[in-house]
Tab-separated table of C-alpha atoms and ligand atoms in Angstrom:
chain	number	residue	atom	x	y	z
A	50	UNK	CA	0.000	0.000	0.000
A	51	UNK	CA	1.483	3.342	-1.118
A	52	UNK	CA	1.537	6.405	1.151
A	53	UNK	CA	-0.559	9.292	-0.239
A	54	UNK	CA	2.459	11.427	-1.157
A	55	UNK	CA	4.046	8.464	-2.908
A	56	UNK	CA	0.845	7.808	-4.858
A	57	UNK	CA	0.712	11.482	-5.908
A	58	UNK	CA	4.352	11.241	-6.996
A	59	UNK	CA	3.689	8.111	-9.055
A	60	UNK	CA	0.672	9.760	-10.712
A	61	UNK	CA	2.798	12.703	-11.786
A	62	UNK	CA	5.427	10.359	-13.181
A	63	UNK	CA	2.770	8.319	-15.002
A	64	UNK	CA	1.380	11.528	-16.494
A	65	UNK	CA	4.819	12.284	-17.940
A	66	UNK	CA	5.533	15.241	-15.660
A	67	UNK	CA	9.104	16.075	-14.715
A	68	UNK	CA	10.246	15.856	-11.109
A	69	UNK	CA	12.450	18.781	-10.053
A	70	UNK	CA	15.175	18.890	-7.355
A	71	UNK	CA	13.354	20.434	-4.389
A	72	UNK	CA	10.165	18.402	-4.833
A	73	UNK	CA	9.171	15.442	-2.695
A	74	UNK	CA	10.414	12.111	-4.018
A	75	UNK	CA	10.669	8.597	-2.576
A	76	UNK	CA	14.060	7.884	-0.991
A	77	UNK	CA	14.534	4.939	-3.359
A	78	UNK	CA	14.012	7.196	-6.373
A	79	UNK	CA	16.638	9.618	-5.061
A	80	UNK	CA	19.091	6.788	-4.361
A	81	UNK	CA	18.564	5.167	-7.744
A	82	UNK	CA	19.158	8.442	-9.530
A	83	UNK	CA	22.290	9.219	-7.514
A	84	UNK	CA	23.583	5.734	-8.349
A	85	UNK	CA	22.819	5.898	-12.046
A	86	UNK	CA	23.746	9.542	-12.695
A	87	UNK	CA	27.010	9.333	-10.762
A	88	UNK	CA	27.924	6.069	-12.460
A	89	UNK	CA	27.210	7.753	-15.759
A	90	UNK	CA	29.358	10.779	-14.788
A	91	UNK	CA	32.249	8.556	-13.691
A	92	UNK	CA	31.978	6.703	-17.016
A	93	UNK	CA	32.436	9.925	-18.947
A	94	UNK	CA	35.450	10.889	-16.853
A	95	UNK	CA	37.121	7.455	-16.943
A	96	UNK	CA	36.040	7.185	-20.592
A	97	UNK	CA	38.533	9.898	-21.498
A	98	UNK	CA	41.445	7.595	-20.688
A	99	UNK	CA	41.278	4.940	-23.437
A	100	UNK	CA	41.032	7.559	-26.179
A	101	UNK	CA	43.369	10.003	-24.449
A	102	UNK	CA	45.961	7.285	-24.990
A	103	UNK	CA	45.909	8.109	-28.748
A	104	UNK	CA	45.865	11.925	-28.746
A	105	UNK	CA	49.647	12.127	-29.040
A	106	UNK	CA	49.693	9.467	-31.765
A	107	UNK	CA	46.770	10.502	-33.991
A	108	UNK	CA	47.834	10.039	-37.632
A	109	UNK	CA	47.234	13.641	-38.777
A	110	UNK	CA	46.917	17.079	-37.216
A	111	UNK	CA	43.227	17.151	-38.189
A	112	UNK	CA	42.509	13.796	-36.544
A	113	UNK	CA	44.355	14.967	-33.455
A	114	UNK	CA	42.292	18.164	-33.214
A	115	UNK	CA	39.054	16.199	-33.631
A	116	UNK	CA	40.000	13.595	-31.021
A	117	UNK	CA	41.088	16.285	-28.583
A	118	UNK	CA	37.683	17.976	-28.984
A	119	UNK	CA	35.858	14.691	-28.445
A	120	UNK	CA	37.751	13.882	-25.265
A	121	UNK	CA	37.108	17.422	-23.976
A	122	UNK	CA	33.393	16.899	-24.654
A	123	UNK	CA	33.520	13.813	-22.442
A	124	UNK	CA	34.975	15.865	-19.591
A	125	UNK	CA	32.107	18.326	-20.107
A	126	UNK	CA	29.530	15.522	-20.029
A	127	UNK	CA	30.988	14.266	-16.781
A	128	UNK	CA	30.700	17.736	-15.262
A	129	UNK	CA	27.059	18.291	-16.313
A	130	UNK	CA	26.216	14.888	-14.886
A	131	UNK	CA	27.958	15.558	-11.561
A	132	UNK	CA	25.912	18.784	-11.361
A	133	UNK	CA	22.704	16.822	-11.998
A	134	UNK	CA	23.661	14.350	-9.239
A	135	UNK	CA	24.436	17.224	-6.827
A	136	UNK	CA	20.838	18.475	-7.151
A	137	UNK	CA	19.848	15.270	-5.313
A	138	UNK	CA	21.782	16.274	-2.194
A	139	UNK	CA	25.097	14.495	-2.638
A	140	UNK	CA	28.362	16.459	-2.807
A	141	UNK	CA	30.897	16.207	-5.569
A	142	UNK	CA	33.595	15.320	-3.031
A	143	UNK	CA	31.530	12.335	-1.888
A	144	UNK	CA	31.051	11.202	-5.473
A	145	UNK	CA	34.774	11.440	-6.217
A	146	UNK	CA	35.577	9.580	-3.008
A	147	UNK	CA	33.235	6.768	-4.084
A	148	UNK	CA	34.973	6.515	-7.458
A	149	UNK	CA	38.481	6.620	-6.016
A	150	UNK	CA	37.748	4.025	-3.333
A	151	UNK	CA	36.397	1.637	-5.967
A	152	UNK	CA	32.932	1.686	-4.399
A	153	UNK	CA	31.181	3.433	-7.313
A	154	UNK	CA	30.868	1.712	-10.642
A	155	UNK	CA	31.584	3.114	-14.073
A	156	UNK	CA	30.884	1.506	-17.429
A	157	UNK	CA	32.609	-1.830	-17.967
A	158	UNK	CA	33.615	-0.782	-21.506
A	159	UNK	CA	36.369	1.564	-20.328
A	160	UNK	CA	38.336	-1.286	-18.783
A	161	UNK	CA	39.595	-2.551	-22.142
A	162	UNK	CA	42.834	-1.370	-23.780
A	163	UNK	CA	43.107	0.727	-26.974
A	164	UNK	CA	45.788	-1.135	-28.912
A	165	UNK	CA	45.700	0.549	-32.347
A	166	UNK	CA	44.346	3.655	-34.082
A	167	UNK	CA	41.485	1.506	-35.420
A	168	UNK	CA	40.292	1.155	-31.814
A	169	UNK	CA	39.613	4.900	-31.784
A	170	UNK	CA	37.375	4.509	-34.838
A	171	UNK	CA	35.622	1.488	-33.380
A	172	UNK	CA	35.053	3.206	-30.018
A	173	UNK	CA	33.364	6.144	-31.763
A	174	UNK	CA	31.263	3.826	-33.894
A	175	UNK	CA	30.278	1.163	-31.348
A	176	UNK	CA	30.809	2.666	-27.889
A	177	UNK	CA	29.331	6.057	-28.723
A	178	UNK	CA	26.694	4.267	-30.814
A	179	UNK	CA	25.683	2.169	-27.805
A	180	UNK	CA	25.832	5.238	-25.549
A	181	UNK	CA	23.413	7.105	-27.862
A	182	UNK	CA	21.043	4.150	-28.061
A	183	UNK	CA	20.916	4.139	-24.249
A	184	UNK	CA	20.814	7.931	-23.805
A	185	UNK	CA	18.174	8.980	-26.330
A	186	UNK	CA	15.393	7.489	-24.168
A	187	UNK	CA	17.029	9.005	-21.058
A	188	UNK	CA	16.212	12.433	-22.546
A	189	UNK	CA	12.641	11.588	-21.502
A	190	UNK	CA	13.644	10.512	-17.986
A	191	UNK	CA	11.260	11.668	-15.246
A	192	UNK	CA	13.974	13.573	-13.383
A	193	UNK	CA	14.296	17.044	-14.935
A	194	UNK	CA	18.012	17.793	-14.464
A	195	UNK	CA	19.081	14.379	-15.812
A	196	UNK	CA	16.748	14.560	-18.781
A	197	UNK	CA	17.961	18.049	-19.733
A	198	UNK	CA	21.622	17.068	-19.407
A	199	UNK	CA	20.924	14.166	-21.787
A	200	UNK	CA	19.581	16.440	-24.520
A	201	UNK	CA	22.849	18.288	-24.943
A	202	UNK	CA	24.964	15.206	-24.373
A	203	UNK	CA	23.133	13.288	-27.105
A	204	UNK	CA	23.839	16.026	-29.656
A	205	UNK	CA	27.542	15.798	-28.922
A	206	UNK	CA	27.507	11.985	-28.899
A	207	UNK	CA	26.111	12.011	-32.434
A	208	UNK	CA	29.147	13.954	-33.591
A	209	UNK	CA	31.365	11.499	-31.706
A	210	UNK	CA	29.823	8.549	-33.436
A	211	UNK	CA	30.257	10.122	-36.866
A	212	UNK	CA	33.917	10.872	-36.183
A	213	UNK	CA	34.483	7.201	-35.324
A	214	UNK	CA	32.719	5.947	-38.414
A	215	UNK	CA	34.647	8.457	-40.523
A	216	UNK	CA	37.973	7.088	-39.226
A	217	UNK	CA	36.848	3.591	-40.229
A	218	UNK	CA	35.579	4.616	-43.677
A	219	UNK	CA	39.039	5.999	-44.370
A	220	UNK	CA	40.852	2.944	-43.008
A	221	UNK	CA	38.806	0.365	-44.919
A	222	UNK	CA	39.749	2.151	-48.156
A	223	UNK	CA	43.396	1.674	-47.200
A	224	UNK	CA	45.846	-1.223	-47.417
A	225	UNK	CA	44.939	-4.840	-46.537
A	226	UNK	CA	46.892	-4.361	-43.308
A	227	UNK	CA	44.744	-1.351	-42.413
A	228	UNK	CA	41.539	-3.270	-43.164
A	229	UNK	CA	42.777	-6.143	-41.014
A	230	UNK	CA	43.476	-3.682	-38.210
A	231	UNK	CA	39.857	-2.492	-38.342
A	232	UNK	CA	38.498	-6.040	-38.353
A	233	UNK	CA	40.709	-6.918	-35.377
A	234	UNK	CA	39.435	-3.880	-33.454
A	235	UNK	CA	35.823	-4.857	-34.234
A	236	UNK	CA	36.530	-8.411	-33.031
A	237	UNK	CA	37.809	-7.115	-29.693
A	238	UNK	CA	35.160	-4.417	-29.070
A	239	UNK	CA	31.971	-6.098	-30.315
A	240	UNK	CA	31.093	-8.187	-27.258
A	241	UNK	CA	32.155	-5.600	-24.663
A	242	UNK	CA	29.956	-3.062	-26.529
A	243	UNK	CA	26.930	-5.348	-26.206
A	244	UNK	CA	27.700	-5.644	-22.478
A	245	UNK	CA	27.398	-1.862	-22.063
A	246	UNK	CA	23.610	-2.298	-21.990
A	247	UNK	CA	23.889	-4.231	-18.750
A	248	UNK	CA	22.967	-7.803	-17.823
A	249	UNK	CA	20.099	-9.607	-19.542
A	250	UNK	CA	16.607	-8.591	-18.410
A	251	UNK	CA	16.146	-11.615	-16.172
A	252	UNK	CA	19.351	-10.671	-14.288
A	253	UNK	CA	18.750	-6.908	-14.215
A	254	UNK	CA	17.848	-6.184	-10.595
A	255	UNK	CA	16.954	-2.508	-11.041
A	256	UNK	CA	15.081	-2.434	-14.355
A	257	UNK	CA	11.496	-3.033	-13.188
A	258	UNK	CA	11.530	-0.298	-10.538
A	259	UNK	CA	13.487	2.125	-12.716
A	260	UNK	CA	10.990	1.627	-15.529
A	261	UNK	CA	8.038	2.167	-13.171
A	262	UNK	CA	9.643	5.463	-12.121
A	263	UNK	CA	10.341	6.310	-15.750
A	264	UNK	CA	14.026	6.674	-15.139
A	265	UNK	CA	14.569	3.955	-17.724
A	266	UNK	CA	12.142	3.760	-20.646
A	267	UNK	CA	13.445	0.491	-22.097
A	268	UNK	CA	14.881	-2.713	-20.756
A	269	UNK	CA	18.537	-3.642	-21.262
A	270	UNK	CA	17.708	-6.368	-23.804
A	271	UNK	CA	15.407	-4.096	-25.826
A	272	UNK	CA	18.146	-1.532	-26.291
A	273	UNK	CA	20.765	-4.213	-27.025
A	274	UNK	CA	18.509	-5.590	-29.777
A	275	UNK	CA	18.022	-2.136	-31.305
A	276	UNK	CA	21.769	-1.579	-31.218
A	277	UNK	CA	22.497	-4.832	-33.055
A	278	UNK	CA	19.820	-4.066	-35.666
A	279	UNK	CA	21.257	-0.616	-36.284
A	280	UNK	CA	24.898	-1.694	-36.348
A	281	UNK	CA	24.916	-4.790	-38.581
A	282	UNK	CA	24.172	-2.848	-41.815
A	283	UNK	CA	26.867	-0.329	-40.870
A	284	UNK	CA	29.371	-3.179	-40.552
A	285	UNK	CA	28.279	-4.526	-43.930
A	286	UNK	CA	28.775	-1.113	-45.505
A	287	UNK	CA	32.346	-1.109	-44.199
A	288	UNK	CA	32.903	-4.654	-45.483
A	289	UNK	CA	33.473	-6.012	-41.968
A	290	UNK	CA	32.341	-9.225	-40.300
A	291	UNK	CA	30.622	-9.127	-36.903
A	292	UNK	CA	32.390	-11.784	-34.784
A	293	UNK	CA	29.232	-13.726	-33.950
A	294	UNK	CA	28.524	-17.022	-35.763
A	295	UNK	CA	24.946	-16.985	-34.440
A	296	UNK	CA	24.109	-13.606	-35.977
A	297	UNK	CA	21.247	-14.085	-38.420
A	298	UNK	CA	18.365	-11.985	-39.762
A	299	UNK	CA	15.013	-13.077	-38.338
A	300	UNK	CA	12.285	-11.894	-40.698
A	301	UNK	CA	9.512	-12.853	-38.321
A	302	UNK	CA	10.680	-10.557	-35.542
A	303	UNK	CA	12.083	-7.984	-37.959
A	304	UNK	CA	15.474	-7.998	-36.267
A	305	UNK	CA	18.645	-10.021	-35.892
A	306	UNK	CA	19.080	-13.070	-33.739
A	307	UNK	CA	22.479	-12.976	-32.067
A	308	UNK	CA	24.664	-14.885	-29.633
A	309	UNK	CA	24.746	-14.516	-25.881
A	310	UNK	CA	27.490	-12.250	-24.495
A	311	UNK	CA	29.793	-13.866	-21.933
A	312	UNK	CA	28.028	-12.603	-18.810
A	313	UNK	CA	30.742	-13.984	-16.631
A	314	UNK	CA	33.165	-11.599	-18.316
A	315	UNK	CA	30.819	-8.658	-17.652
A	316	UNK	CA	30.486	-9.523	-13.979
A	317	UNK	CA	34.257	-9.961	-13.633
A	318	UNK	CA	34.903	-6.551	-15.221
A	319	UNK	CA	32.246	-4.909	-13.025
A	320	UNK	CA	33.843	-6.550	-9.974
A	321	UNK	CA	37.147	-4.822	-10.813
A	322	UNK	CA	38.904	-7.674	-12.586
A	323	UNK	CA	38.901	-6.438	-16.192
A	324	UNK	CA	42.113	-5.979	-18.204
A	325	UNK	CA	42.544	-2.265	-17.315
A	326	UNK	CA	40.526	-1.673	-14.123
A	327	UNK	CA	43.498	-1.008	-11.883
A	328	UNK	CA	45.221	1.153	-14.504
A	329	UNK	CA	42.081	3.297	-15.016
A	330	UNK	CA	41.382	3.746	-11.327
A	331	UNK	CA	45.076	4.401	-10.683
A	332	UNK	CA	45.075	7.182	-13.295
A	333	UNK	CA	42.029	8.843	-11.674
A	334	UNK	CA	43.502	8.561	-8.180
A	335	UNK	CA	46.799	10.062	-9.342
A	336	UNK	CA	44.980	12.921	-11.056
A	337	UNK	CA	43.146	13.639	-7.792
A	338	UNK	CA	46.323	13.492	-5.702
A	339	UNK	CA	48.326	15.563	-8.197
A	340	UNK	CA	45.639	18.256	-7.972
A	341	UNK	CA	45.878	18.545	-4.171
A	342	UNK	CA	48.278	21.531	-4.251
A	343	UNK	CA	45.820	23.419	-6.461
A	344	UNK	CA	42.770	22.669	-4.304
A	345	UNK	CA	44.751	23.652	-1.208
A	346	UNK	CA	45.826	26.889	-2.864
A	347	UNK	CA	42.251	27.771	-3.765
A	348	UNK	CA	41.021	27.032	-0.244
A	349	UNK	CA	43.844	29.053	1.361
A	350	UNK	CA	43.100	31.975	-0.939
A	351	UNK	CA	39.372	31.836	-0.194
A	352	UNK	CA	40.054	31.761	3.555
A	353	UNK	CA	42.466	34.688	3.325
A	354	UNK	CA	39.999	36.733	1.271
A	355	UNK	CA	37.196	35.972	3.705
A	356	UNK	CA	39.403	36.982	6.679
A	357	UNK	CA	40.357	40.225	4.924
A	358	UNK	CA	36.679	40.955	4.202
A	359	UNK	CA	35.764	40.330	7.856
A	360	UNK	CA	38.521	42.616	9.227
B	274	FAQ	N1	29.142	-1.522	-16.558
B	274	FAQ	O1	20.037	-3.848	-12.702
B	274	FAQ	P1	20.960	-3.370	-13.756
B	274	FAQ	C1	29.573	6.942	-21.960
B	274	FAQ	C2	25.675	-2.671	-12.969
B	274	FAQ	S1	28.431	5.660	-22.105
B	274	FAQ	C3	29.234	-1.381	-15.228
B	274	FAQ	O2	20.602	-3.645	-15.157
B	274	FAQ	P2	20.558	-0.509	-14.168
B	274	FAQ	C4	29.813	7.822	-23.166
B	274	FAQ	C5	24.565	-1.753	-12.479
B	274	FAQ	O3	25.061	-0.475	-12.148
B	274	FAQ	C6	28.551	4.646	-20.637
B	274	FAQ	N2	28.227	-1.690	-14.386
B	274	FAQ	O4	21.249	-1.802	-13.502
B	274	FAQ	C7	31.201	7.716	-23.671
B	274	FAQ	C8	24.059	-2.521	-11.268
B	274	FAQ	O5	24.993	-2.405	-10.192
B	274	FAQ	P3	24.690	-1.537	-8.836
B	274	FAQ	C9	27.826	5.203	-19.430
B	274	FAQ	C10	27.082	-2.136	-14.952
B	274	FAQ	O6	21.181	0.669	-13.526
B	274	FAQ	C11	31.438	7.094	-24.877
B	274	FAQ	C12	24.177	-3.957	-11.738
B	274	FAQ	O7	25.177	-3.975	-12.732
B	274	FAQ	N3	26.418	5.245	-19.633
B	274	FAQ	O8	30.109	7.036	-20.918
B	274	FAQ	C13	26.923	-2.284	-16.323
B	274	FAQ	O9	19.077	-0.615	-14.143
B	274	FAQ	C14	32.744	6.973	-25.374
B	274	FAQ	C15	22.856	-4.522	-12.231
B	274	FAQ	O10	22.436	-3.948	-13.488
B	274	FAQ	C16	25.551	5.145	-18.613
B	274	FAQ	O11	25.944	5.006	-17.460
B	274	FAQ	C17	28.012	-1.950	-17.151
B	274	FAQ	N4	27.969	-2.072	-18.487
B	274	FAQ	O12	20.992	-0.573	-15.707
B	274	FAQ	C18	32.284	8.260	-22.969
B	274	FAQ	C19	24.098	5.231	-18.949
B	274	FAQ	N5	25.676	-2.742	-16.568
B	274	FAQ	O13	24.619	-0.072	-9.289
B	274	FAQ	C20	33.590	8.143	-23.463
B	274	FAQ	C21	23.194	5.380	-17.752
B	274	FAQ	C22	25.080	-2.900	-15.370
B	274	FAQ	O14	23.405	-2.016	-8.263
B	274	FAQ	C23	33.810	7.499	-24.687
B	274	FAQ	N6	23.020	4.130	-17.062
B	274	FAQ	N7	25.925	-2.551	-14.396
B	274	FAQ	O15	25.869	-1.757	-7.936
B	274	FAQ	C24	22.063	3.207	-17.392
B	274	FAQ	O16	21.326	3.373	-18.352
B	274	FAQ	C25	21.923	1.997	-16.514
B	274	FAQ	O17	22.535	2.272	-15.275
B	274	FAQ	C26	22.500	0.688	-17.127
B	274	FAQ	C27	22.355	-0.448	-16.108
B	274	FAQ	C28	21.756	0.323	-18.398
B	274	FAQ	C29	23.998	0.841	-17.444
């Protein structure tokens, strides 16, 4: 039996109204949003690292400028999302502490290494492609600040995806070795990209409640299916083979049948045991520690100014 204020809240959500920061909300709704938004913010921040690895080695000045802009956009996305999380009554320092202690999650996808330049193309194509597929419905999320952040983020993600596909269009016109490099990158990133959508629906503990609250509009498997359907023709256009022997068009359902991702791998990566987890977290911790002198300087200056003002 729902309390009256909770029933009123649910009715507003069902009617498609936005919930704003100072309004009453169930504690579980607040907690779920803090969890999801902060995890999303951390993903953007950690997500700079795999691509940042190639900024100094981009093949041309133009590619370097484009990649630099993309990685800067990711920093911006992280910052909007931290702001959205802060409206729920959590401080940025707490959120950083959760990331640095390993308590908070971030997307599994950023725990894989970027071995070649083709990986940068494939990340834009698949990882940003999956991110858009997940984020377009989040623009209609019931929580106002998150939904508004998603509108701007989605516009920038579309550019990111195009830049990735553009890298690959160029590379597949190149030498056999360059084409092989693209195929190898696709082979390594395909399954981890499918895992970005989360565990299968029967293992997704949060989906039902998040959908009832209209935080999520679609289940993990629905979005994964849409992603596969959108991506297979793009792979064909590039002349690439998706590394899934079970992939097959199913005319009856109007979509592709495809193989099961290795869920054990996803859970291992989420638990901190992926190929680059410790490297990624180490880089974020170092960045935080290396910035201590600057934070201390700012605080000392603010205290001095306040003391001067009071005198
Ligand atoms: N990685 O019950 P569910 C980007 C966790 S895009 C890590 O299904 P939910 C852009 C989940 O948190 C990537 N953890 O959970 C970019 C939960 O654990 P918890 C970021 C995962 O929340 C591109 C547990 O498993 N995008 O950054 C993953 O209903 C290129 C059970 O799962 C977002 O975060 C995973 N893949 O659905 C940047 C989108 N999957 O918290 C740079 C917003 C599941 O209870 C370069 N988030 N888990 O300890 C969402 O839409 C949802 O949170 C899902 C998961 C769909 C990720």
